[in-house]
PDB file of C-alpha atoms and ligand atoms in Angstrom:
ATOM      1  CA  UNK A   1     -40.698  62.167  16.318  1.00 85.00           C
ATOM      2  CA  UNK A   2     -42.312  59.592  19.114  1.00 92.00           C
ATOM      3  CA  UNK A   3     -43.949  56.567  17.660  1.00 95.00           C
ATOM      4  CA  UNK A   4     -47.844  57.270  18.121  1.00 97.00           C
ATOM      5  CA  UNK A   5     -50.004  54.403  19.497  1.00 98.00           C
ATOM      6  CA  UNK A   6     -53.739  54.182  20.035  1.00 98.00           C
ATOM      7  CA  UNK A   7     -54.979  52.007  22.333  1.00 98.00           C
ATOM      8  CA  UNK A   8     -58.646  51.099  22.406  1.00 97.00           C
ATOM      9  CA  UNK A   9     -59.598  49.595  25.426  1.00 96.00           C
ATOM     10  CA  UNK A  10     -62.430  50.295  27.828  1.00 96.00           C
ATOM     11  CA  UNK A  11     -61.406  49.175  31.165  1.00 94.00           C
ATOM     12  CA  UNK A  12     -60.241  52.315  32.950  1.00 96.00           C
ATOM     13  CA  UNK A  13     -57.232  50.433  34.922  1.00 94.00           C
ATOM     14  CA  UNK A  14     -55.845  48.859  31.824  1.00 93.00           C
ATOM     15  CA  UNK A  15     -55.843  52.437  30.144  1.00 95.00           C
ATOM     16  CA  UNK A  16     -54.376  53.522  32.552  1.00 96.00           C
ATOM     17  CA  UNK A  17     -51.698  51.028  33.273  1.00 94.00           C
ATOM     18  CA  UNK A  18     -50.796  50.702  29.569  1.00 95.00           C
ATOM     19  CA  UNK A  19     -50.556  54.830  28.824  1.00 96.00           C
ATOM     20  CA  UNK A  20     -48.295  55.313  32.145  1.00 96.00           C
ATOM     21  CA  UNK A  21     -45.804  52.586  31.001  1.00 95.00           C
ATOM     22  CA  UNK A  22     -45.979  53.311  27.127  1.00 96.00           C
ATOM     23  CA  UNK A  23     -45.387  56.987  27.749  1.00 97.00           C
ATOM     24  CA  UNK A  24     -42.316  56.425  30.239  1.00 95.00           C
ATOM     25  CA  UNK A  25     -41.156  54.664  27.442  1.00 94.00           C
ATOM     26  CA  UNK A  26     -41.486  57.638  24.973  1.00 95.00           C
ATOM     27  CA  UNK A  27     -44.296  56.850  22.771  1.00 97.00           C
ATOM     28  CA  UNK A  28     -47.068  59.159  22.220  1.00 97.00           C
ATOM     29  CA  UNK A  29     -50.292  57.672  23.770  1.00 98.00           C
ATOM     30  CA  UNK A  30     -53.847  58.042  22.602  1.00 98.00           C
ATOM     31  CA  UNK A  31     -56.877  56.388  24.089  1.00 97.00           C
ATOM     32  CA  UNK A  32     -60.236  55.396  22.752  1.00 97.00           C
ATOM     33  CA  UNK A  33     -62.994  54.126  25.282  1.00 96.00           C
ATOM     34  CA  UNK A  34     -64.264  52.032  22.463  1.00 96.00           C
ATOM     35  CA  UNK A  35     -64.142  50.285  19.180  1.00 95.00           C
ATOM     36  CA  UNK A  36     -66.368  53.024  17.295  1.00 95.00           C
ATOM     37  CA  UNK A  37     -64.068  56.020  18.721  1.00 97.00           C
ATOM     38  CA  UNK A  38     -60.921  54.020  18.198  1.00 97.00           C
ATOM     39  CA  UNK A  39     -61.862  53.667  14.635  1.00 95.00           C
ATOM     40  CA  UNK A  40     -62.884  56.791  14.217  1.00 95.00           C
ATOM     41  CA  UNK A  41     -59.646  57.987  15.421  1.00 96.00           C
ATOM     42  CA  UNK A  42     -57.802  55.863  13.308  1.00 95.00           C
ATOM     43  CA  UNK A  43     -59.292  56.743  10.158  1.00 92.00           C
ATOM     44  CA  UNK A  44     -58.552  60.606  10.826  1.00 93.00           C
ATOM     45  CA  UNK A  45     -54.917  60.473  12.112  1.00 93.00           C
ATOM     46  CA  UNK A  46     -51.805  58.568  11.406  1.00 92.00           C
ATOM     47  CA  UNK A  47     -50.977  55.929  14.173  1.00 96.00           C
ATOM     48  CA  UNK A  48     -47.767  53.610  14.141  1.00 95.00           C
ATOM     49  CA  UNK A  49     -49.429  50.685  16.142  1.00 97.00           C
ATOM     50  CA  UNK A  50     -52.794  49.998  17.830  1.00 97.00           C
ATOM     51  CA  UNK A  51     -53.563  48.047  20.751  1.00 97.00           C
ATOM     52  CA  UNK A  52     -56.657  46.693  20.580  1.00 95.00           C
ATOM     53  CA  UNK A  53     -58.899  45.218  23.129  1.00 93.00           C
ATOM     54  CA  UNK A  54     -60.727  41.842  22.190  1.00 90.00           C
ATOM     55  CA  UNK A  55     -63.591  42.361  24.648  1.00 89.00           C
ATOM     56  CA  UNK A  56     -65.126  46.197  23.995  1.00 92.00           C
ATOM     57  CA  UNK A  57     -68.828  47.175  24.688  1.00 91.00           C
ATOM     58  CA  UNK A  58     -70.923  47.273  21.436  1.00 89.00           C
ATOM     59  CA  UNK A  59     -68.382  46.373  18.648  1.00 90.00           C
ATOM     60  CA  UNK A  60     -66.105  43.690  19.679  1.00 89.00           C
ATOM     61  CA  UNK A  61     -62.235  43.910  18.978  1.00 91.00           C
ATOM     62  CA  UNK A  62     -62.292  41.429  15.963  1.00 89.00           C
ATOM     63  CA  UNK A  63     -64.689  43.187  14.156  1.00 91.00           C
ATOM     64  CA  UNK A  64     -62.722  46.813  15.095  1.00 94.00           C
ATOM     65  CA  UNK A  65     -59.645  44.695  13.405  1.00 93.00           C
ATOM     66  CA  UNK A  66     -61.895  43.447  10.535  1.00 90.00           C
ATOM     67  CA  UNK A  67     -63.016  47.021   9.774  1.00 93.00           C
ATOM     68  CA  UNK A  68     -59.328  48.493  10.191  1.00 93.00           C
ATOM     69  CA  UNK A  69     -58.273  46.194   7.968  1.00 88.00           C
ATOM     70  CA  UNK A  70     -60.588  46.729   5.063  1.00 88.00           C
ATOM     71  CA  UNK A  71     -60.186  50.545   4.907  1.00 87.00           C
ATOM     72  CA  UNK A  72     -56.841  51.712   2.868  1.00 81.00           C
ATOM     73  CA  UNK A  73     -56.336  54.327   5.574  1.00 84.00           C
ATOM     74  CA  UNK A  74     -55.638  51.814   8.422  1.00 90.00           C
ATOM     75  CA  UNK A  75     -55.075  48.330   6.454  1.00 87.00           C
ATOM     76  CA  UNK A  76     -51.119  48.227   7.091  1.00 85.00           C
ATOM     77  CA  UNK A  77     -51.273  49.783  10.769  1.00 92.00           C
ATOM     78  CA  UNK A  78     -49.545  46.924  13.076  1.00 93.00           C
ATOM     79  CA  UNK A  79     -52.185  45.921  15.617  1.00 94.00           C
ATOM     80  CA  UNK A  80     -51.337  43.815  18.596  1.00 93.00           C
ATOM     81  CA  UNK A  81     -54.760  42.156  19.994  1.00 90.00           C
ATOM     82  CA  UNK A  82     -55.572  42.240  23.826  1.00 89.00           C
ATOM     83  CA  UNK A  83     -57.595  39.078  24.449  1.00 83.00           C
ATOM     84  CA  UNK A  84     -58.568  37.229  27.731  1.00 76.00           C
ATOM     85  CA  UNK A  85     -59.018  34.274  25.894  1.00 65.00           C
ATOM     86  CA  UNK A  86     -56.000  32.011  25.607  1.00 64.00           C
ATOM     87  CA  UNK A  87     -57.644  29.712  23.286  1.00 64.00           C
ATOM     88  CA  UNK A  88     -55.659  28.890  19.909  1.00 65.00           C
ATOM     89  CA  UNK A  89     -59.215  29.367  18.225  1.00 68.00           C
ATOM     90  CA  UNK A  90     -59.660  32.574  19.294  1.00 65.00           C
ATOM     91  CA  UNK A  91     -56.086  33.558  18.449  1.00 66.00           C
ATOM     92  CA  UNK A  92     -56.529  32.008  14.914  1.00 69.00           C
ATOM     93  CA  UNK A  93     -59.427  33.981  14.531  1.00 71.00           C
ATOM     94  CA  UNK A  94     -57.516  36.976  15.489  1.00 70.00           C
ATOM     95  CA  UNK A  95     -54.656  36.369  12.901  1.00 71.00           C
ATOM     96  CA  UNK A  96     -57.428  35.827  10.356  1.00 71.00           C
ATOM     97  CA  UNK A  97     -58.546  39.349  10.953  1.00 74.00           C
ATOM     98  CA  UNK A  98     -55.331  40.515  10.381  1.00 79.00           C
ATOM     99  CA  UNK A  99     -53.756  41.106  14.067  1.00 85.00           C
ATOM    100  CA  UNK A 100     -50.311  41.146  13.928  1.00 87.00           C
ATOM    101  CA  UNK A 101     -49.691  39.955  17.441  1.00 86.00           C
ATOM    102  CA  UNK A 102     -51.509  39.143  20.663  1.00 83.00           C
ATOM    103  CA  UNK A 103     -51.280  39.724  24.298  1.00 86.00           C
ATOM    104  CA  UNK A 104     -53.052  37.609  26.520  1.00 84.00           C
ATOM    105  CA  UNK A 105     -54.519  39.177  30.100  1.00 84.00           C
ATOM    106  CA  UNK A 106     -53.426  39.449  32.451  1.00 85.00           C
ATOM    107  CA  UNK A 107     -50.067  40.856  31.194  1.00 88.00           C
ATOM    108  CA  UNK A 108     -47.451  42.706  32.765  1.00 89.00           C
ATOM    109  CA  UNK A 109     -46.632  45.920  31.466  1.00 89.00           C
ATOM    110  CA  UNK A 110     -42.998  44.945  30.725  1.00 89.00           C
ATOM    111  CA  UNK A 111     -44.403  42.088  28.214  1.00 90.00           C
ATOM    112  CA  UNK A 112     -46.429  44.687  26.439  1.00 92.00           C
ATOM    113  CA  UNK A 113     -43.372  47.173  26.008  1.00 93.00           C
ATOM    114  CA  UNK A 114     -41.497  43.938  24.871  1.00 92.00           C
ATOM    115  CA  UNK A 115     -43.796  43.219  22.268  1.00 91.00           C
ATOM    116  CA  UNK A 116     -44.324  46.767  21.412  1.00 95.00           C
ATOM    117  CA  UNK A 117     -40.697  47.196  20.823  1.00 92.00           C
ATOM    118  CA  UNK A 118     -40.447  43.547  18.966  1.00 89.00           C
ATOM    119  CA  UNK A 119     -43.063  44.855  16.544  1.00 89.00           C
ATOM    120  CA  UNK A 120     -41.388  48.128  15.777  1.00 90.00           C
ATOM    121  CA  UNK A 121     -37.964  46.314  15.217  1.00 84.00           C
ATOM    122  CA  UNK A 122     -39.435  43.738  12.693  1.00 80.00           C
ATOM    123  CA  UNK A 123     -41.023  46.911  10.754  1.00 78.00           C
ATOM    124  CA  UNK A 124     -37.851  48.379  10.701  1.00 75.00           C
ATOM    125  CA  UNK A 125     -35.542  46.087   9.353  1.00 62.00           C
ATOM    126  CA  UNK A 126     -33.640  47.321   6.641  1.00 56.00           C
ATOM    127  CA  UNK A 127     -35.794  46.410   3.420  1.00 54.00           C
ATOM    128  CA  UNK A 128     -34.370  44.210   0.550  1.00 57.00           C
ATOM    129  CA  UNK A 129     -34.515  45.860  -2.697  1.00 65.00           C
ATOM    130  CA  UNK A 130     -38.035  46.756  -3.494  1.00 75.00           C
ATOM    131  CA  UNK A 131     -38.758  44.914  -6.847  1.00 85.00           C
ATOM    132  CA  UNK A 132     -41.907  45.184  -8.639  1.00 92.00           C
ATOM    133  CA  UNK A 133     -43.723  41.646  -9.284  1.00 95.00           C
ATOM    134  CA  UNK A 134     -46.317  40.664 -11.508  1.00 96.00           C
ATOM    135  CA  UNK A 135     -47.461  37.120 -11.912  1.00 97.00           C
ATOM    136  CA  UNK A 136     -50.793  35.823 -13.333  1.00 96.00           C
ATOM    137  CA  UNK A 137     -52.655  39.184 -12.838  1.00 96.00           C
ATOM    138  CA  UNK A 138     -51.028  40.313  -9.785  1.00 97.00           C
ATOM    139  CA  UNK A 139     -49.065  42.966  -9.501  1.00 97.00           C
ATOM    140  CA  UNK A 140     -47.540  43.983  -6.658  1.00 97.00           C
ATOM    141  CA  UNK A 141     -45.363  47.305  -5.914  1.00 93.00           C
ATOM    142  CA  UNK A 142     -43.476  47.281  -2.562  1.00 90.00           C
ATOM    143  CA  UNK A 143     -42.486  51.155  -2.997  1.00 84.00           C
ATOM    144  CA  UNK A 144     -46.053  52.258  -3.077  1.00 85.00           C
ATOM    145  CA  UNK A 145     -47.232  49.038  -0.822  1.00 88.00           C
ATOM    146  CA  UNK A 146     -49.968  48.476  -3.693  1.00 93.00           C
ATOM    147  CA  UNK A 147     -51.338  45.253  -4.851  1.00 96.00           C
ATOM    148  CA  UNK A 148     -53.804  44.997  -7.912  1.00 97.00           C
ATOM    149  CA  UNK A 149     -55.478  41.757  -9.406  1.00 97.00           C
ATOM    150  CA  UNK A 150     -56.633  42.009 -12.717  1.00 95.00           C
ATOM    151  CA  UNK A 151     -56.562  45.607 -12.537  1.00 95.00           C
ATOM    152  CA  UNK A 152     -58.208  45.901  -9.492  1.00 95.00           C
ATOM    153  CA  UNK A 153     -57.077  47.220  -6.199  1.00 94.00           C
ATOM    154  CA  UNK A 154     -56.387  45.152  -2.920  1.00 92.00           C
ATOM    155  CA  UNK A 155     -56.123  45.937   0.125  1.00 90.00           C
ATOM    156  CA  UNK A 156     -53.826  43.374   2.568  1.00 93.00           C
ATOM    157  CA  UNK A 157     -52.468  43.316   5.887  1.00 92.00           C
ATOM    158  CA  UNK A 158     -48.827  44.271   6.320  1.00 90.00           C
ATOM    159  CA  UNK A 159     -48.237  40.337   6.891  1.00 92.00           C
ATOM    160  CA  UNK A 160     -50.363  39.164   3.941  1.00 95.00           C
ATOM    161  CA  UNK A 161     -48.647  41.672   1.665  1.00 95.00           C
ATOM    162  CA  UNK A 162     -44.734  40.671   2.996  1.00 94.00           C
ATOM    163  CA  UNK A 163     -46.152  37.092   2.544  1.00 96.00           C
ATOM    164  CA  UNK A 164     -47.163  37.519  -1.079  1.00 97.00           C
ATOM    165  CA  UNK A 165     -44.087  39.672  -1.822  1.00 95.00           C
ATOM    166  CA  UNK A 166     -41.734  36.821  -0.361  1.00 95.00           C
ATOM    167  CA  UNK A 167     -43.274  34.128  -2.430  1.00 96.00           C
ATOM    168  CA  UNK A 168     -43.251  36.433  -5.678  1.00 96.00           C
ATOM    169  CA  UNK A 169     -39.671  36.701  -5.229  1.00 92.00           C
ATOM    170  CA  UNK A 170     -38.921  33.193  -4.685  1.00 92.00           C
ATOM    171  CA  UNK A 171     -40.777  31.483  -7.298  1.00 92.00           C
ATOM    172  CA  UNK A 172     -39.908  27.848  -8.075  1.00 91.00           C
ATOM    173  CA  UNK A 173     -38.318  27.434  -4.393  1.00 89.00           C
ATOM    174  CA  UNK A 174     -40.107  25.466  -1.580  1.00 90.00           C
ATOM    175  CA  UNK A 175     -40.482  27.514   1.485  1.00 92.00           C
ATOM    176  CA  UNK A 176     -40.979  25.702   4.820  1.00 90.00           C
ATOM    177  CA  UNK A 177     -43.426  27.307   7.260  1.00 89.00           C
ATOM    178  CA  UNK A 178     -40.489  27.734   9.574  1.00 85.00           C
ATOM    179  CA  UNK A 179     -38.283  29.859   7.132  1.00 86.00           C
ATOM    180  CA  UNK A 180     -41.633  31.764   6.127  1.00 91.00           C
ATOM    181  CA  UNK A 181     -42.497  32.430   9.704  1.00 88.00           C
ATOM    182  CA  UNK A 182     -38.978  33.909  10.516  1.00 84.00           C
ATOM    183  CA  UNK A 183     -39.104  35.940   7.235  1.00 86.00           C
ATOM    184  CA  UNK A 184     -42.573  37.572   7.796  1.00 90.00           C
ATOM    185  CA  UNK A 185     -43.151  37.275  11.274  1.00 87.00           C
ATOM    186  CA  UNK A 186     -39.385  37.576  12.830  1.00 80.00           C
ATOM    187  CA  UNK A 187     -37.364  35.247  15.176  1.00 64.00           C
ATOM    188  CA  UNK A 188     -39.173  36.778  18.376  1.00 68.00           C
ATOM    189  CA  UNK A 189     -42.932  36.162  17.153  1.00 71.00           C
ATOM    190  CA  UNK A 190     -44.652  33.989  19.231  1.00 69.00           C
ATOM    191  CA  UNK A 191     -47.073  32.307  17.214  1.00 72.00           C
ATOM    192  CA  UNK A 192     -46.885  28.775  15.253  1.00 79.00           C
ATOM    193  CA  UNK A 193     -46.259  27.381  12.033  1.00 79.00           C
ATOM    194  CA  UNK A 194     -50.445  27.270  11.481  1.00 86.00           C
ATOM    195  CA  UNK A 195     -49.933  31.218  11.436  1.00 89.00           C
ATOM    196  CA  UNK A 196     -48.412  30.647   7.999  1.00 92.00           C
ATOM    197  CA  UNK A 197     -51.229  28.550   6.850  1.00 93.00           C
ATOM    198  CA  UNK A 198     -54.025  31.081   8.033  1.00 93.00           C
ATOM    199  CA  UNK A 199     -52.416  33.680   5.905  1.00 95.00           C
ATOM    200  CA  UNK A 200     -51.911  31.198   2.756  1.00 96.00           C
ATOM    201  CA  UNK A 201     -55.719  30.623   3.174  1.00 96.00           C
ATOM    202  CA  UNK A 202     -56.159  34.476   2.701  1.00 95.00           C
ATOM    203  CA  UNK A 203     -53.945  34.904  -0.068  1.00 97.00           C
ATOM    204  CA  UNK A 204     -55.637  32.206  -1.890  1.00 96.00           C
ATOM    205  CA  UNK A 205     -59.101  33.865  -1.031  1.00 95.00           C
ATOM    206  CA  UNK A 206     -57.742  37.127  -2.655  1.00 95.00           C
ATOM    207  CA  UNK A 207     -56.008  36.089  -5.508  1.00 96.00           C
ATOM    208  CA  UNK A 208     -57.301  33.182  -7.493  1.00 95.00           C
ATOM    209  CA  UNK A 209     -54.317  32.185  -9.429  1.00 96.00           C
ATOM    210  CA  UNK A 210     -52.971  31.262  -6.239  1.00 97.00           C
ATOM    211  CA  UNK A 211     -55.498  28.400  -5.835  1.00 95.00           C
ATOM    212  CA  UNK A 212     -53.512  26.192  -8.230  1.00 95.00           C
ATOM    213  CA  UNK A 213     -50.289  28.183  -8.467  1.00 97.00           C
ATOM    214  CA  UNK A 214     -49.052  28.558  -4.459  1.00 97.00           C
ATOM    215  CA  UNK A 215     -49.093  24.465  -3.629  1.00 95.00           C
ATOM    216  CA  UNK A 216     -48.567  23.056  -0.194  1.00 94.00           C
ATOM    217  CA  UNK A 217     -45.883  20.278  -0.485  1.00 90.00           C
ATOM    218  CA  UNK A 218     -46.376  17.946   1.902  1.00 86.00           C
ATOM    219  CA  UNK A 219     -44.249  17.707   5.271  1.00 82.00           C
ATOM    220  CA  UNK A 220     -42.152  20.489   3.212  1.00 84.00           C
ATOM    221  CA  UNK A 221     -44.061  23.892   3.412  1.00 91.00           C
ATOM    222  CA  UNK A 222     -44.909  25.960  -0.144  1.00 95.00           C
ATOM    223  CA  UNK A 223     -44.006  26.772  -3.400  1.00 95.00           C
ATOM    224  CA  UNK A 224     -45.195  29.159  -6.099  1.00 96.00           C
ATOM    225  CA  UNK A 225     -44.950  27.700  -9.639  1.00 95.00           C
ATOM    226  CA  UNK A 226     -42.462  29.565 -11.780  1.00 93.00           C
ATOM    227  CA  UNK A 227     -45.016  30.150 -14.305  1.00 94.00           C
ATOM    228  CA  UNK A 228     -48.896  30.521 -13.062  1.00 95.00           C
ATOM    229  CA  UNK A 229     -51.267  27.677 -13.132  1.00 90.00           C
ATOM    230  CA  UNK A 230     -54.599  28.478 -14.582  1.00 77.00           C
ATOM    231  CA  UNK A 231     -57.399  27.176 -12.441  1.00 65.00           C
TER     232      UNK A 231
HETATM  233 CA1   CA B 301     -62.550  45.137  27.620  1.00 58.46          CA
END
């Protein structure tokens, strides 16, 4: 079965270019001309990856990304954001919204293919044995890709999920940002260690127990206490 990719992009030239190259590489490519259509398609059908343009008519890409992440049907679909803005602040906002990677316009089709492949490769890595974790009200079940906190279900992005799983599997150990980047994002990821901080901040927002239990160790990285610390 070819992998199914949804391209959400309003510019015809870029639609055509992406379609041509992705199809040539054997992907099943679907196009949405605006965010609303893209969102609808992504909820109706299952896609393996979404290429999402930042600058879209009406609702912009960030908003669409946030919406996709907040819905259980689309929360874990990998998203590559296409942005004309190269500033770091925009990239960080994109990450906060749950994008897995970026491509900055103008891009070469080969770069897009490389990023798409890299993302699929990261996802296909053989999984470590899937252990269910419980910690201070958090229950994480990798086999079902489910997290609950105090009995309430939470939808996390694929990266947030992996990061939380990794912390829970390495309690009491100091984990450097570089180790975390390599483990969660992979060696071929282009981002910076700031990415890790953004995701940790997100986890702390969602799981209060992590505010005091997941601590930053100055100059080293992060550590999840063996036992949850009450806040
Ligand atoms: Ca656009």
